[in-house]
Short mmCIF file of N, CA and C in Angstrom, two decimals:
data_model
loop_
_atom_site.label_atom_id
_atom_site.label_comp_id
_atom_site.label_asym_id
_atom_site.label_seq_id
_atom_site.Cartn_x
_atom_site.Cartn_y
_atom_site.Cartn_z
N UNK S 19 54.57 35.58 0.32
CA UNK S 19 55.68 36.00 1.12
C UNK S 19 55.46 35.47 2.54
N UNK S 20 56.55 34.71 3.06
CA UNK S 20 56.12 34.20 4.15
C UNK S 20 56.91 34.69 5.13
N UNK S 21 56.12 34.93 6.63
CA UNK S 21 56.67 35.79 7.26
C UNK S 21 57.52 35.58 7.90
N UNK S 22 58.15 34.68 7.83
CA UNK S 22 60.03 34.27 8.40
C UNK S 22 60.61 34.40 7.56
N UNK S 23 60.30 35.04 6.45
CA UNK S 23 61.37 35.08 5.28
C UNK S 23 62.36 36.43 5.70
N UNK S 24 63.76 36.20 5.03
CA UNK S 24 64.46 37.68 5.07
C UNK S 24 63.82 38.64 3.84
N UNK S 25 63.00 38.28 3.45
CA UNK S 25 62.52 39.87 2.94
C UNK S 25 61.37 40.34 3.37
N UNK S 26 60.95 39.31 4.13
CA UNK S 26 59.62 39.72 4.56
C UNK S 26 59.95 41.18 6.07
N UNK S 27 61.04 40.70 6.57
CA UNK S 27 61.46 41.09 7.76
C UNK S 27 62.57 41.94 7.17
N UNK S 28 63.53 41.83 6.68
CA UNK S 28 64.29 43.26 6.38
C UNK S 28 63.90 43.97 5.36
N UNK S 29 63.12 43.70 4.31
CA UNK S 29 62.61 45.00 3.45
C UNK S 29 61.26 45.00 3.37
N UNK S 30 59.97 44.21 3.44
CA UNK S 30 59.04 44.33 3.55
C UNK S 30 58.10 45.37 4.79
N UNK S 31 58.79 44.41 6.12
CA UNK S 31 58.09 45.27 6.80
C UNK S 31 58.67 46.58 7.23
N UNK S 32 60.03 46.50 7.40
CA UNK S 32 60.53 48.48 7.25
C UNK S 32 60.05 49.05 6.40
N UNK S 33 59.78 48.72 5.29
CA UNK S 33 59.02 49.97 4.12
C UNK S 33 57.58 50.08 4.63
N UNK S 34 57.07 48.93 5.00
CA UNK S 34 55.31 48.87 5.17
C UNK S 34 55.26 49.90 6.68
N UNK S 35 55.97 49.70 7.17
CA UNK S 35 55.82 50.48 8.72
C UNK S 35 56.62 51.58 8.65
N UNK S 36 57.50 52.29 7.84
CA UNK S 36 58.06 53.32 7.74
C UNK S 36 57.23 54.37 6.86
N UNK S 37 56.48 53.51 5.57
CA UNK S 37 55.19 54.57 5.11
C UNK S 37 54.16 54.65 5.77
N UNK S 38 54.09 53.71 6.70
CA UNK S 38 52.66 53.91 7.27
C UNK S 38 52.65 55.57 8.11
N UNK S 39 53.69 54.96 9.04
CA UNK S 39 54.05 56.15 10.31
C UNK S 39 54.28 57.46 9.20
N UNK S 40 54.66 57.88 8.17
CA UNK S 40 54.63 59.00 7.53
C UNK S 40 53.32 59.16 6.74
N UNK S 41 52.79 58.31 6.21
CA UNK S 41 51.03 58.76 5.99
C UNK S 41 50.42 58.86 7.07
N UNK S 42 50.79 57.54 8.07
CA UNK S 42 49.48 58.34 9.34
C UNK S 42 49.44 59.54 9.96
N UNK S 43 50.95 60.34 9.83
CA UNK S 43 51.01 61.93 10.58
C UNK S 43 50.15 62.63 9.60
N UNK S 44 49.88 63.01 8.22
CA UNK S 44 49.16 63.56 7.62
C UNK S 44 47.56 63.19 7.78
N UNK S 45 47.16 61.89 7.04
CA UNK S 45 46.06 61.41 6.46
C UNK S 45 45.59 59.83 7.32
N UNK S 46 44.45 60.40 8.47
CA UNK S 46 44.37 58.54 8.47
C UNK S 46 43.88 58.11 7.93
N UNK S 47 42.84 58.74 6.83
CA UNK S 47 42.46 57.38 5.72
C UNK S 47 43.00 57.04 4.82
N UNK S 48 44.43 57.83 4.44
CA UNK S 48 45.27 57.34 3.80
C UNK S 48 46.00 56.41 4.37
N UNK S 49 46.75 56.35 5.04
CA UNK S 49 47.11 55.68 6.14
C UNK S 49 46.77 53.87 6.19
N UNK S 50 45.30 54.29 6.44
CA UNK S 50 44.43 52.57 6.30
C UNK S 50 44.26 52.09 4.57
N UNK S 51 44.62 53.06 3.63
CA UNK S 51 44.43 52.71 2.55
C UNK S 51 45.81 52.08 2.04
N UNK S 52 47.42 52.88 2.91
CA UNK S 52 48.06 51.53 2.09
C UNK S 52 48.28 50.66 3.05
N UNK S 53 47.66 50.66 4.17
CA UNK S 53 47.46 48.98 4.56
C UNK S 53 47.04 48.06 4.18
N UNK S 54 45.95 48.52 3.69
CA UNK S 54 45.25 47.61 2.52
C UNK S 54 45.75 46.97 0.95
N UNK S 55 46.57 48.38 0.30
CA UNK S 55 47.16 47.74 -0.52
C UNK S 55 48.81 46.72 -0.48
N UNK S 56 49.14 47.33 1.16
CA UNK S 56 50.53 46.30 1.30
C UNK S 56 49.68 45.41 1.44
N UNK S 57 48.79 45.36 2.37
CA UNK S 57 48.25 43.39 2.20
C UNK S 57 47.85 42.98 1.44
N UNK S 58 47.18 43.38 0.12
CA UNK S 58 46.93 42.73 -1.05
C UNK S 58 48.36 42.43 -1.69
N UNK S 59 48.98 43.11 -1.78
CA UNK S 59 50.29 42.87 -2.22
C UNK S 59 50.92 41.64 -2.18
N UNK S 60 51.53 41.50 -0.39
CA UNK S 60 52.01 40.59 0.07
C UNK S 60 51.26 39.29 0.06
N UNK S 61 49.56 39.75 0.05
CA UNK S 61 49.11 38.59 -0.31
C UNK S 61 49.35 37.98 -1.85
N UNK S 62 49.19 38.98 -2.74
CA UNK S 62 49.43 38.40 -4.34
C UNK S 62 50.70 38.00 -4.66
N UNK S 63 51.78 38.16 -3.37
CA UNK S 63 53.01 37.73 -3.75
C UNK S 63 53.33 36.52 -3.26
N UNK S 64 52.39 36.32 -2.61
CA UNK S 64 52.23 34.71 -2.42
C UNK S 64 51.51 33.86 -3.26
N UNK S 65 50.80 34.29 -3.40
CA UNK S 65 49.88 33.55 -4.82
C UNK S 65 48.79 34.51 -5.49
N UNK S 66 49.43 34.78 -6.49
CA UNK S 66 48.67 35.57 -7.35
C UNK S 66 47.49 35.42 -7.74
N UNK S 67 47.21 33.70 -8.19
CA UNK S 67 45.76 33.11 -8.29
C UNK S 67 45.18 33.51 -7.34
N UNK S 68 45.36 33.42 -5.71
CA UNK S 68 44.17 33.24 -4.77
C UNK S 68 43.96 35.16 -4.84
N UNK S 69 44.77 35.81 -5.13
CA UNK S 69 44.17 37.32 -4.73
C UNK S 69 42.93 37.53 -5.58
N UNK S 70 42.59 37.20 -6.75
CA UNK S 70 40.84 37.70 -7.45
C UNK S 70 39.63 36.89 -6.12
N UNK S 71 40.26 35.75 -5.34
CA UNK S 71 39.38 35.03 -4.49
C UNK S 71 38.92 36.15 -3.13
N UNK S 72 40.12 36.83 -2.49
CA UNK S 72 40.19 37.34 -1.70
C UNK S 72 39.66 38.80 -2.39
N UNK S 73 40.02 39.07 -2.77
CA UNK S 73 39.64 40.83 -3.50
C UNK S 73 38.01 40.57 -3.92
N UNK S 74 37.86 39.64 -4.15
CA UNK S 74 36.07 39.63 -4.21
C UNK S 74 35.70 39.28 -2.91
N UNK S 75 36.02 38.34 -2.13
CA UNK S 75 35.58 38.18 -0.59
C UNK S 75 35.41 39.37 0.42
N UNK S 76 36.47 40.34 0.21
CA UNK S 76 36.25 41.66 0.68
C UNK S 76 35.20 42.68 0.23
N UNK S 77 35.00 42.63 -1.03
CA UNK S 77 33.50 43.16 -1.97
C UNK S 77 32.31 42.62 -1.28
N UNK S 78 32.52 41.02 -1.21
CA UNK S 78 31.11 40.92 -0.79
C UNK S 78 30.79 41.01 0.54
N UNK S 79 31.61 40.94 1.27
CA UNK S 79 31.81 40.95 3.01
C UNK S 79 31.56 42.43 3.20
N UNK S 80 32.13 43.58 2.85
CA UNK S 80 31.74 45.10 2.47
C UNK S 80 30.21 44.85 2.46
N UNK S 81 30.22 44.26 1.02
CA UNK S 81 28.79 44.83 0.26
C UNK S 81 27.61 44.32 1.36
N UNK S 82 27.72 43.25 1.89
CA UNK S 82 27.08 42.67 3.41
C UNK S 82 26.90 43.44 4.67
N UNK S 83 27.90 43.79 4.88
CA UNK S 83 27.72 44.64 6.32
C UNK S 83 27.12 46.08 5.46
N UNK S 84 27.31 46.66 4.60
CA UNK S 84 26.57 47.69 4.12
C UNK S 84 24.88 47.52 4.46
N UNK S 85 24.53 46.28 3.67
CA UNK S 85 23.27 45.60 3.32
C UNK S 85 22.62 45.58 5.02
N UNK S 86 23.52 44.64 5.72
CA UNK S 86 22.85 44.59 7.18
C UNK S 86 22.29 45.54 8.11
N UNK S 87 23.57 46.30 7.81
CA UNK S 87 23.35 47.89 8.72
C UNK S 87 22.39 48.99 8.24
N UNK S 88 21.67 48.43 7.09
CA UNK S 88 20.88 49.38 6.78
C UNK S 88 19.44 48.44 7.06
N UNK S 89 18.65 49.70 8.34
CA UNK S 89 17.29 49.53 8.90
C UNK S 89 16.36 49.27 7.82
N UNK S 90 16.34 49.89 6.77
CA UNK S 90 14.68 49.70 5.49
C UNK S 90 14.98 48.78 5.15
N UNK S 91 16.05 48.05 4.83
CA UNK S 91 15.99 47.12 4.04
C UNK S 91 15.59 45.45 4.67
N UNK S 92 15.02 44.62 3.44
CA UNK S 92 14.07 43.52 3.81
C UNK S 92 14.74 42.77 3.83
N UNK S 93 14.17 41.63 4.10
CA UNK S 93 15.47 40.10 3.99
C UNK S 93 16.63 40.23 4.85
N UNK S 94 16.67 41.20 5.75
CA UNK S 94 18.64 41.05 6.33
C UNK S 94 18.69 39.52 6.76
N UNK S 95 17.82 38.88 7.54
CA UNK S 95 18.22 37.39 7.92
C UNK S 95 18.69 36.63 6.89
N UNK S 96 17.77 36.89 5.53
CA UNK S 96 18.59 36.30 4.63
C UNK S 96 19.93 35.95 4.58
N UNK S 97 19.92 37.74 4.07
CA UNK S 97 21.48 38.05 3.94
C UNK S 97 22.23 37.42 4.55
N UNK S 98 22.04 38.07 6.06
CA UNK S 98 22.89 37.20 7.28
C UNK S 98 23.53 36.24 6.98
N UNK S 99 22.43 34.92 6.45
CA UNK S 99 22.59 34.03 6.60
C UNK S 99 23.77 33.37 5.43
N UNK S 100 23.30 33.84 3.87
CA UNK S 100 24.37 34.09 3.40
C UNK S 100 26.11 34.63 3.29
N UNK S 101 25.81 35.80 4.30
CA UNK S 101 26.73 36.35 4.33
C UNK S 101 27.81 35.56 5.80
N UNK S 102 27.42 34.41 6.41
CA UNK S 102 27.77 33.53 6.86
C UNK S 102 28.36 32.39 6.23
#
């Protein structure tokens, strides 16, 4: 979905910003959670192939800063360096 499109701009983003502002008065981690799934969305509605690319890039980019930020653990330069 590309973002000069008319659906991107008259029905996409009024729904994405009209649920947001009503989950964020309740729940903010709900809130950041369907941000996450409108952007997977809009991303898979652009190309469905590249979303398993991206939906694992976020796993391992997660699973990385988890790995880094934790003091006991050995190898972080490794990691780092990988995770670069």
């Amino acid at each position: 979905m590309l973002f000069n499109s008319y659906e991107f701009i008259f029905l996409f983003l009024p729904v994405a910003f009209t649920v947001f502002y009503l989950i964020a008065g309740k729940n903010h981690n709900g809130a950041l959670a369907w941000l996450a799934l409108v952007s997977l969305f809009s991303y898979g509605y652009w190309s469905l192939y590249a979303l398993p690319i991206l939906i694992g890039s976020v796993i391992f980019n997660y699973s990385s800063a988890l790995f880094l930020t934790n003091p006991e653990t050995r190898n972080r330069k490794l990691m780092l360096f990988f995770a670069i």
